[in-house]
Amino acid sequence: MKILALDTATEACSVAVSVNGQIIERQVMGRQHAERILELVEALLVEAGLKPAELDAVAFGRGPGMFTGLRIGAGVTQGIAFAADLPVVPVSTLQVLAQGQGADRVLAALDARMGQVYWGGFVRGDDGFMKPVSEERVESPGSIILPDGSWFGAGSGWDQYIDELLPRLQGQVTAWQAQAFPSAADLVRLGERAVAQGLAVSADLAIPVYVRDDVARKSAAPGN
């Protein structure tokens, strides 16, 4: 199986290719996703010795995350998939973030601005893949409710709102990594699994998931 994966939902612009389970990845930091993403994709495909038409699918981080980054990722995914007649695999950015942590129970939280975080709770299954145990939400850090147990925190939300998150979670989270970002290497593994399960969809369904309702409404309005 040959899968291309890309994530532009956070400050990290990440691209990976998996060829029969062998993964190569490139990641750059900053907010120049529009300028760098195609360059990274082209370089990685050359390194892997692949043309887009030889891929089986394109996986992408569907969000939640930075509004502009999500639109860039979805647009590039659609462009590649339509041109090469490929299916796509939308994958939760929070799930990708959780997948990359060493813990088995992860509270993934990304800074959503306006005093809020995008968050979701994930538990690692027997197959090694993270599974959601809560809906993805955007709300104030002080509103998060997790199932009982010990959790590991990951993501930029832990950088911006640590003073609100820790008191709220009352000792449930005993360790965290605020500088954790979604990795396309983890995304491509989740994408491979989804393709094997028959969950790939047509390119026109490469649509960002913003979670925040007001952003979703604006993006759907004429002229956006």
PDB file of N, CA and C in Angstrom, residues 82-165:
ATOM      1  N   PHE A  82      -7.933  14.713  -6.977  1.00  0.00           N
ATOM      2  CA  PHE A  82      -8.693  14.870  -8.217  1.00  0.00           C
ATOM      3  C   PHE A  82      -7.808  14.633  -9.436  1.00  0.00           C
ATOM      4  N   ALA A  83      -6.589  15.179  -9.401  1.00  0.00           N
ATOM      5  CA  ALA A  83      -5.694  15.063 -10.553  1.00  0.00           C
ATOM      6  C   ALA A  83      -5.279  13.618 -10.815  1.00  0.00           C
ATOM      7  N   ALA A  84      -5.100  12.846  -9.737  1.00  0.00           N
ATOM      8  CA  ALA A  84      -4.623  11.467  -9.889  1.00  0.00           C
ATOM      9  C   ALA A  84      -5.732  10.435  -9.705  1.00  0.00           C
ATOM     10  N   ASP A  85      -6.980  10.911  -9.543  1.00  0.00           N
ATOM     11  CA  ASP A  85      -8.131  10.023  -9.364  1.00  0.00           C
ATOM     12  C   ASP A  85      -7.930   9.094  -8.163  1.00  0.00           C
ATOM     13  N   LEU A  86      -7.664   9.716  -7.004  1.00  0.00           N
ATOM     14  CA  LEU A  86      -7.391   8.966  -5.782  1.00  0.00           C
ATOM     15  C   LEU A  86      -8.474   9.213  -4.734  1.00  0.00           C
ATOM     16  N   PRO A  87      -8.733   8.242  -3.870  1.00  0.00           N
ATOM     17  CA  PRO A  87      -9.597   8.490  -2.715  1.00  0.00           C
ATOM     18  C   PRO A  87      -8.816   9.226  -1.635  1.00  0.00           C
ATOM     19  N   VAL A  88      -9.535   9.771  -0.670  1.00  0.00           N
ATOM     20  CA  VAL A  88      -8.902  10.497   0.428  1.00  0.00           C
ATOM     21  C   VAL A  88      -9.355   9.903   1.760  1.00  0.00           C
ATOM     22  N   VAL A  89      -8.550  10.189   2.794  1.00  0.00           N
ATOM     23  CA  VAL A  89      -8.862   9.706   4.141  1.00  0.00           C
ATOM     24  C   VAL A  89      -8.772  10.882   5.111  1.00  0.00           C
ATOM     25  N   PRO A  90      -9.908  11.457   5.519  1.00  0.00           N
ATOM     26  CA  PRO A  90      -9.874  12.518   6.532  1.00  0.00           C
ATOM     27  C   PRO A  90      -9.625  11.900   7.911  1.00  0.00           C
ATOM     28  N   VAL A  91      -8.660  12.454   8.650  1.00  0.00           N
ATOM     29  CA  VAL A  91      -8.311  11.923   9.970  1.00  0.00           C
ATOM     30  C   VAL A  91      -8.293  13.072  10.974  1.00  0.00           C
ATOM     31  N   SER A  92      -8.830  12.834  12.148  1.00  0.00           N
ATOM     32  CA  SER A  92      -8.850  13.847  13.198  1.00  0.00           C
ATOM     33  C   SER A  92      -7.435  14.281  13.574  1.00  0.00           C
ATOM     34  N   THR A  93      -7.203  15.589  13.577  1.00  0.00           N
ATOM     35  CA  THR A  93      -5.911  16.117  14.002  1.00  0.00           C
ATOM     36  C   THR A  93      -5.628  15.769  15.460  1.00  0.00           C
ATOM     37  N   LEU A  94      -6.654  15.786  16.295  1.00  0.00           N
ATOM     38  CA  LEU A  94      -6.472  15.438  17.705  1.00  0.00           C
ATOM     39  C   LEU A  94      -6.091  13.965  17.860  1.00  0.00           C
ATOM     40  N   GLN A  95      -6.685  13.103  17.040  1.00  0.00           N
ATOM     41  CA  GLN A  95      -6.338  11.686  17.094  1.00  0.00           C
ATOM     42  C   GLN A  95      -4.891  11.463  16.660  1.00  0.00           C
ATOM     43  N   VAL A  96      -4.466  12.185  15.627  1.00  0.00           N
ATOM     44  CA  VAL A  96      -3.077  12.082  15.171  1.00  0.00           C
ATOM     45  C   VAL A  96      -2.126  12.524  16.278  1.00  0.00           C
ATOM     46  N   LEU A  97      -2.455  13.631  16.936  1.00  0.00           N
ATOM     47  CA  LEU A  97      -1.637  14.124  18.040  1.00  0.00           C
ATOM     48  C   LEU A  97      -1.548  13.086  19.152  1.00  0.00           C
ATOM     49  N   ALA A  98      -2.685  12.500  19.514  1.00  0.00           N
ATOM     50  CA  ALA A  98      -2.703  11.489  20.571  1.00  0.00           C
ATOM     51  C   ALA A  98      -1.915  10.243  20.168  1.00  0.00           C
ATOM     52  N   GLN A  99      -2.027   9.857  18.901  1.00  0.00           N
ATOM     53  CA  GLN A  99      -1.351   8.653  18.417  1.00  0.00           C
ATOM     54  C   GLN A  99       0.159   8.741  18.610  1.00  0.00           C
ATOM     55  N   GLY A 100       0.697   9.940  18.510  1.00  0.00           N
ATOM     56  CA  GLY A 100       2.143  10.111  18.587  1.00  0.00           C
ATOM     57  C   GLY A 100       2.721  10.135  19.983  1.00  0.00           C
ATOM     58  N   GLN A 101       1.873  10.047  21.002  1.00  0.00           N
ATOM     59  CA  GLN A 101       2.366  10.075  22.376  1.00  0.00           C
ATOM     60  C   GLN A 101       2.616   8.654  22.876  1.00  0.00           C
ATOM     61  N   GLY A 102       3.503   8.522  23.824  1.00  0.00           N
ATOM     62  CA  GLY A 102       3.831   7.201  24.347  1.00  0.00           C
ATOM     63  C   GLY A 102       2.820   6.658  25.332  1.00  0.00           C
ATOM     64  N   ALA A 103       1.906   7.504  25.796  1.00  0.00           N
ATOM     65  CA  ALA A 103       0.926   7.096  26.802  1.00  0.00           C
ATOM     66  C   ALA A 103      -0.253   6.368  26.167  1.00  0.00           C
ATOM     67  N   ASP A 104      -0.999   5.650  26.998  1.00  0.00           N
ATOM     68  CA  ASP A 104      -2.167   4.914  26.521  1.00  0.00           C
ATOM     69  C   ASP A 104      -3.472   5.688  26.686  1.00  0.00           C
ATOM     70  N   ARG A 105      -3.443   6.758  27.492  1.00  0.00           N
ATOM     71  CA  ARG A 105      -4.636   7.596  27.687  1.00  0.00           C
ATOM     72  C   ARG A 105      -4.192   9.047  27.533  1.00  0.00           C
ATOM     73  N   VAL A 106      -4.681   9.697  26.490  1.00  0.00           N
ATOM     74  CA  VAL A 106      -4.173  11.030  26.141  1.00  0.00           C
ATOM     75  C   VAL A 106      -5.314  12.036  26.040  1.00  0.00           C
ATOM     76  N   LEU A 107      -5.136  13.166  26.706  1.00  0.00           N
ATOM     77  CA  LEU A 107      -6.002  14.323  26.502  1.00  0.00           C
ATOM     78  C   LEU A 107      -5.276  15.250  25.538  1.00  0.00           C
ATOM     79  N   ALA A 108      -5.709  15.247  24.284  1.00  0.00           N
ATOM     80  CA  ALA A 108      -5.126  16.115  23.265  1.00  0.00           C
ATOM     81  C   ALA A 108      -5.850  17.454  23.303  1.00  0.00           C
ATOM     82  N   ALA A 109      -5.093  18.538  23.428  1.00  0.00           N
ATOM     83  CA  ALA A 109      -5.693  19.868  23.537  1.00  0.00           C
ATOM     84  C   ALA A 109      -4.880  20.866  22.729  1.00  0.00           C
ATOM     85  N   LEU A 110      -5.525  21.517  21.770  1.00  0.00           N
ATOM     86  CA  LEU A 110      -4.881  22.531  20.945  1.00  0.00           C
ATOM     87  C   LEU A 110      -5.457  23.901  21.268  1.00  0.00           C
ATOM     88  N   ASP A 111      -4.603  24.901  21.262  1.00  0.00           N
ATOM     89  CA  ASP A 111      -5.039  26.271  21.506  1.00  0.00           C
ATOM     90  C   ASP A 111      -6.005  26.701  20.407  1.00  0.00           C
ATOM     91  N   ALA A 112      -7.230  27.063  20.796  1.00  0.00           N
ATOM     92  CA  ALA A 112      -8.246  27.499  19.834  1.00  0.00           C
ATOM     93  C   ALA A 112      -8.438  29.011  19.860  1.00  0.00           C
ATOM     94  N   ARG A 113      -7.563  29.717  20.603  1.00  0.00           N
ATOM     95  CA  ARG A 113      -7.691  31.169  20.777  1.00  0.00           C
ATOM     96  C   ARG A 113      -8.983  31.486  21.539  1.00  0.00           C
ATOM     97  N   MET A 114      -9.203  32.753  21.774  1.00  0.00           N
ATOM     98  CA  MET A 114     -10.414  33.241  22.441  1.00  0.00           C
ATOM     99  C   MET A 114     -10.665  32.539  23.776  1.00  0.00           C
ATOM    100  N   GLY A 115      -9.570  32.138  24.458  1.00  0.00           N
ATOM    101  CA  GLY A 115      -9.706  31.513  25.759  1.00  0.00           C
ATOM    102  C   GLY A 115     -10.253  30.102  25.725  1.00  0.00           C
ATOM    103  N   GLN A 116     -10.127  29.424  24.579  1.00  0.00           N
ATOM    104  CA  GLN A 116     -10.678  28.083  24.436  1.00  0.00           C
ATOM    105  C   GLN A 116      -9.638  27.107  23.895  1.00  0.00           C
ATOM    106  N   VAL A 117      -9.957  25.814  24.028  1.00  0.00           N
ATOM    107  CA  VAL A 117      -9.126  24.759  23.448  1.00  0.00           C
ATOM    108  C   VAL A 117      -9.995  23.815  22.630  1.00  0.00           C
ATOM    109  N   TYR A 118      -9.398  23.269  21.564  1.00  0.00           N
ATOM    110  CA  TYR A 118      -9.970  22.104  20.901  1.00  0.00           C
ATOM    111  C   TYR A 118      -9.450  20.895  21.671  1.00  0.00           C
ATOM    112  N   TRP A 119     -10.321  19.991  22.069  1.00  0.00           N
ATOM    113  CA  TRP A 119      -9.814  18.875  22.852  1.00  0.00           C
ATOM    114  C   TRP A 119     -10.588  17.590  22.581  1.00  0.00           C
ATOM    115  N   GLY A 120      -9.939  16.489  22.903  1.00  0.00           N
ATOM    116  CA  GLY A 120     -10.560  15.177  22.820  1.00  0.00           C
ATOM    117  C   GLY A 120      -9.762  14.194  23.656  1.00  0.00           C
ATOM    118  N   GLY A 121     -10.452  13.217  24.237  1.00  0.00           N
ATOM    119  CA  GLY A 121      -9.794  12.168  25.005  1.00  0.00           C
ATOM    120  C   GLY A 121      -9.664  10.907  24.163  1.00  0.00           C
ATOM    121  N   PHE A 122      -8.493  10.268  24.222  1.00  0.00           N
ATOM    122  CA  PHE A 122      -8.222   9.085  23.406  1.00  0.00           C
ATOM    123  C   PHE A 122      -7.556   8.001  24.247  1.00  0.00           C
ATOM    124  N   VAL A 123      -7.946   6.752  23.982  1.00  0.00           N
ATOM    125  CA  VAL A 123      -7.379   5.595  24.680  1.00  0.00           C
ATOM    126  C   VAL A 123      -6.829   4.631  23.639  1.00  0.00           C
ATOM    127  N   ARG A 124      -5.639   4.111  23.899  1.00  0.00           N
ATOM    128  CA  ARG A 124      -5.010   3.208  22.938  1.00  0.00           C
ATOM    129  C   ARG A 124      -5.632   1.817  23.016  1.00  0.00           C
ATOM    130  N   GLY A 125      -6.019   1.293  21.862  1.00  0.00           N
ATOM    131  CA  GLY A 125      -6.610  -0.033  21.802  1.00  0.00           C
ATOM    132  C   GLY A 125      -5.554  -1.122  21.754  1.00  0.00           C
ATOM    133  N   ASP A 126      -6.006  -2.358  21.773  1.00  0.00           N
ATOM    134  CA  ASP A 126      -5.092  -3.497  21.722  1.00  0.00           C
ATOM    135  C   ASP A 126      -4.292  -3.536  20.423  1.00  0.00           C
ATOM    136  N   ASP A 127      -4.819  -2.895  19.378  1.00  0.00           N
ATOM    137  CA  ASP A 127      -4.121  -2.868  18.090  1.00  0.00           C
ATOM    138  C   ASP A 127      -3.087  -1.749  18.007  1.00  0.00           C
ATOM    139  N   GLY A 128      -2.956  -0.962  19.092  1.00  0.00           N
ATOM    140  CA  GLY A 128      -1.969   0.111  19.120  1.00  0.00           C
ATOM    141  C   GLY A 128      -2.473   1.450  18.623  1.00  0.00           C
ATOM    142  N   PHE A 129      -3.715   1.501  18.147  1.00  0.00           N
ATOM    143  CA  PHE A 129      -4.253   2.749  17.615  1.00  0.00           C
ATOM    144  C   PHE A 129      -5.147   3.442  18.634  1.00  0.00           C
ATOM    145  N   MET A 130      -5.053   4.771  18.645  1.00  0.00           N
ATOM    146  CA  MET A 130      -5.858   5.566  19.558  1.00  0.00           C
ATOM    147  C   MET A 130      -7.315   5.616  19.109  1.00  0.00           C
ATOM    148  N   LYS A 131      -8.206   5.482  20.083  1.00  0.00           N
ATOM    149  CA  LYS A 131      -9.643   5.536  19.819  1.00  0.00           C
ATOM    150  C   LYS A 131     -10.268   6.613  20.694  1.00  0.00           C
ATOM    151  N   PRO A 132     -11.197   7.403  20.147  1.00  0.00           N
ATOM    152  CA  PRO A 132     -11.807   8.481  20.931  1.00  0.00           C
ATOM    153  C   PRO A 132     -12.736   7.942  22.013  1.00  0.00           C
ATOM    154  N   VAL A 133     -12.699   8.595  23.167  1.00  0.00           N
ATOM    155  CA  VAL A 133     -13.626   8.259  24.253  1.00  0.00           C
ATOM    156  C   VAL A 133     -14.469   9.476  24.615  1.00  0.00           C
ATOM    157  N   SER A 134     -14.356  10.520  23.807  1.00  0.00           N
ATOM    158  CA  SER A 134     -15.168  11.718  24.001  1.00  0.00           C
ATOM    159  C   SER A 134     -15.381  12.364  22.645  1.00  0.00           C
ATOM    160  N   GLU A 135     -16.382  13.219  22.553  1.00  0.00           N
ATOM    161  CA  GLU A 135     -16.559  14.014  21.344  1.00  0.00           C
ATOM    162  C   GLU A 135     -15.460  15.070  21.272  1.00  0.00           C
ATOM    163  N   GLU A 136     -15.093  15.450  20.056  1.00  0.00           N
ATOM    164  CA  GLU A 136     -14.183  16.579  19.904  1.00  0.00           C
ATOM    165  C   GLU A 136     -14.958  17.853  20.198  1.00  0.00           C
ATOM    166  N   ARG A 137     -14.388  18.693  21.032  1.00  0.00           N
ATOM    167  CA  ARG A 137     -15.093  19.899  21.458  1.00  0.00           C
ATOM    168  C   ARG A 137     -14.179  21.114  21.394  1.00  0.00           C
ATOM    169  N   VAL A 138     -14.798  22.286  21.381  1.00  0.00           N
ATOM    170  CA  VAL A 138     -14.075  23.528  21.605  1.00  0.00           C
ATOM    171  C   VAL A 138     -14.781  24.232  22.750  1.00  0.00           C
ATOM    172  N   GLU A 139     -14.041  24.476  23.826  1.00  0.00           N
ATOM    173  CA  GLU A 139     -14.629  25.116  24.993  1.00  0.00           C
ATOM    174  C   GLU A 139     -13.522  25.620  25.904  1.00  0.00           C
ATOM    175  N   SER A 140     -13.903  26.291  26.966  1.00  0.00           N
ATOM    176  CA  SER A 140     -12.910  26.821  27.890  1.00  0.00           C
ATOM    177  C   SER A 140     -12.203  25.667  28.593  1.00  0.00           C
ATOM    178  N   PRO A 141     -10.918  25.813  28.905  1.00  0.00           N
ATOM    179  CA  PRO A 141     -10.187  24.742  29.585  1.00  0.00           C
ATOM    180  C   PRO A 141     -10.835  24.317  30.896  1.00  0.00           C
ATOM    181  N   GLY A 142     -11.502  25.247  31.547  1.00  0.00           N
ATOM    182  CA  GLY A 142     -12.138  24.933  32.814  1.00  0.00           C
ATOM    183  C   GLY A 142     -13.412  24.130  32.696  1.00  0.00           C
ATOM    184  N   SER A 143     -13.840  23.821  31.461  1.00  0.00           N
ATOM    185  CA  SER A 143     -15.077  23.064  31.251  1.00  0.00           C
ATOM    186  C   SER A 143     -14.833  21.601  30.903  1.00  0.00           C
ATOM    187  N   ILE A 144     -13.579  21.204  30.725  1.00  0.00           N
ATOM    188  CA  ILE A 144     -13.265  19.840  30.291  1.00  0.00           C
ATOM    189  C   ILE A 144     -13.623  18.830  31.378  1.00  0.00           C
ATOM    190  N   ILE A 145     -14.289  17.762  30.963  1.00  0.00           N
ATOM    191  CA  ILE A 145     -14.603  16.649  31.859  1.00  0.00           C
ATOM    192  C   ILE A 145     -14.082  15.367  31.224  1.00  0.00           C
ATOM    193  N   LEU A 146     -13.216  14.660  31.941  1.00  0.00           N
ATOM    194  CA  LEU A 146     -12.638  13.412  31.455  1.00  0.00           C
ATOM    195  C   LEU A 146     -13.158  12.225  32.256  1.00  0.00           C
ATOM    196  N   PRO A 147     -13.213  11.042  31.637  1.00  0.00           N
ATOM    197  CA  PRO A 147     -13.491   9.836  32.420  1.00  0.00           C
ATOM    198  C   PRO A 147     -12.424   9.644  33.499  1.00  0.00           C
ATOM    199  N   ASP A 148     -12.763   8.914  34.541  1.00  0.00           N
ATOM    200  CA  ASP A 148     -11.805   8.662  35.615  1.00  0.00           C
ATOM    201  C   ASP A 148     -10.561   7.965  35.079  1.00  0.00           C
ATOM    202  N   GLY A 149      -9.457   8.161  35.773  1.00  0.00           N
ATOM    203  CA  GLY A 149      -8.213   7.510  35.384  1.00  0.00           C
ATOM    204  C   GLY A 149      -7.090   8.513  35.245  1.00  0.00           C
ATOM    205  N   SER A 150      -5.910   8.005  34.949  1.00  0.00           N
ATOM    206  CA  SER A 150      -4.723   8.834  34.777  1.00  0.00           C
ATOM    207  C   SER A 150      -4.519   9.125  33.295  1.00  0.00           C
ATOM    208  N   TRP A 151      -4.271  10.393  32.970  1.00  0.00           N
ATOM    209  CA  TRP A 151      -4.175  10.834  31.586  1.00  0.00           C
ATOM    210  C   TRP A 151      -2.870  11.578  31.346  1.00  0.00           C
ATOM    211  N   PHE A 152      -2.428  11.552  30.092  1.00  0.00           N
ATOM    212  CA  PHE A 152      -1.268  12.317  29.651  1.00  0.00           C
ATOM    213  C   PHE A 152      -1.768  13.451  28.766  1.00  0.00           C
ATOM    214  N   GLY A 153      -1.296  14.663  29.008  1.00  0.00           N
ATOM    215  CA  GLY A 153      -1.719  15.812  28.221  1.00  0.00           C
ATOM    216  C   GLY A 153      -0.756  16.099  27.081  1.00  0.00           C
ATOM    217  N   ALA A 154      -1.295  16.496  25.929  1.00  0.00           N
ATOM    218  CA  ALA A 154      -0.447  16.798  24.774  1.00  0.00           C
ATOM    219  C   ALA A 154      -1.061  17.913  23.947  1.00  0.00           C
ATOM    220  N   GLY A 155      -0.198  18.804  23.450  1.00  0.00           N
ATOM    221  CA  GLY A 155      -0.655  19.836  22.537  1.00  0.00           C
ATOM    222  C   GLY A 155      -0.496  21.247  23.068  1.00  0.00           C
ATOM    223  N   SER A 156      -0.688  22.208  22.173  1.00  0.00           N
ATOM    224  CA  SER A 156      -0.449  23.615  22.491  1.00  0.00           C
ATOM    225  C   SER A 156      -1.395  24.175  23.543  1.00  0.00           C
ATOM    226  N   GLY A 157      -2.533  23.523  23.750  1.00  0.00           N
ATOM    227  CA  GLY A 157      -3.432  23.963  24.808  1.00  0.00           C
ATOM    228  C   GLY A 157      -2.780  23.897  26.171  1.00  0.00           C
ATOM    229  N   TRP A 158      -1.855  22.950  26.328  1.00  0.00           N
ATOM    230  CA  TRP A 158      -1.144  22.805  27.601  1.00  0.00           C
ATOM    231  C   TRP A 158      -0.097  23.884  27.787  1.00  0.00           C
ATOM    232  N   ASP A 159       0.275  24.541  26.723  1.00  0.00           N
ATOM    233  CA  ASP A 159       1.200  25.667  26.813  1.00  0.00           C
ATOM    234  C   ASP A 159       0.458  26.930  27.228  1.00  0.00           C
ATOM    235  N   GLN A 160      -0.681  27.166  26.608  1.00  0.00           N
ATOM    236  CA  GLN A 160      -1.412  28.409  26.830  1.00  0.00           C
ATOM    237  C   GLN A 160      -2.278  28.398  28.086  1.00  0.00           C
ATOM    238  N   TYR A 161      -2.787  27.220  28.467  1.00  0.00           N
ATOM    239  CA  TYR A 161      -3.816  27.190  29.510  1.00  0.00           C
ATOM    240  C   TYR A 161      -3.500  26.225  30.647  1.00  0.00           C
ATOM    241  N   ILE A 162      -2.231  26.001  30.904  1.00  0.00           N
ATOM    242  CA  ILE A 162      -1.843  25.050  31.936  1.00  0.00           C
ATOM    243  C   ILE A 162      -2.420  25.419  33.305  1.00  0.00           C
ATOM    244  N   ASP A 163      -2.496  26.715  33.612  1.00  0.00           N
ATOM    245  CA  ASP A 163      -2.994  27.144  34.924  1.00  0.00           C
ATOM    246  C   ASP A 163      -4.489  26.902  35.090  1.00  0.00           C
ATOM    247  N   GLU A 164      -5.204  26.741  33.998  1.00  0.00           N
ATOM    248  CA  GLU A 164      -6.628  26.424  34.070  1.00  0.00           C
ATOM    249  C   GLU A 164      -6.884  24.925  33.957  1.00  0.00           C
ATOM    250  N   LEU A 165      -6.072  24.247  33.163  1.00  0.00           N
ATOM    251  CA  LEU A 165      -6.286  22.822  32.932  1.00  0.00           C
ATOM    252  C   LEU A 165      -5.989  21.977  34.172  1.00  0.00           C
TER     253      LEU A 165
END
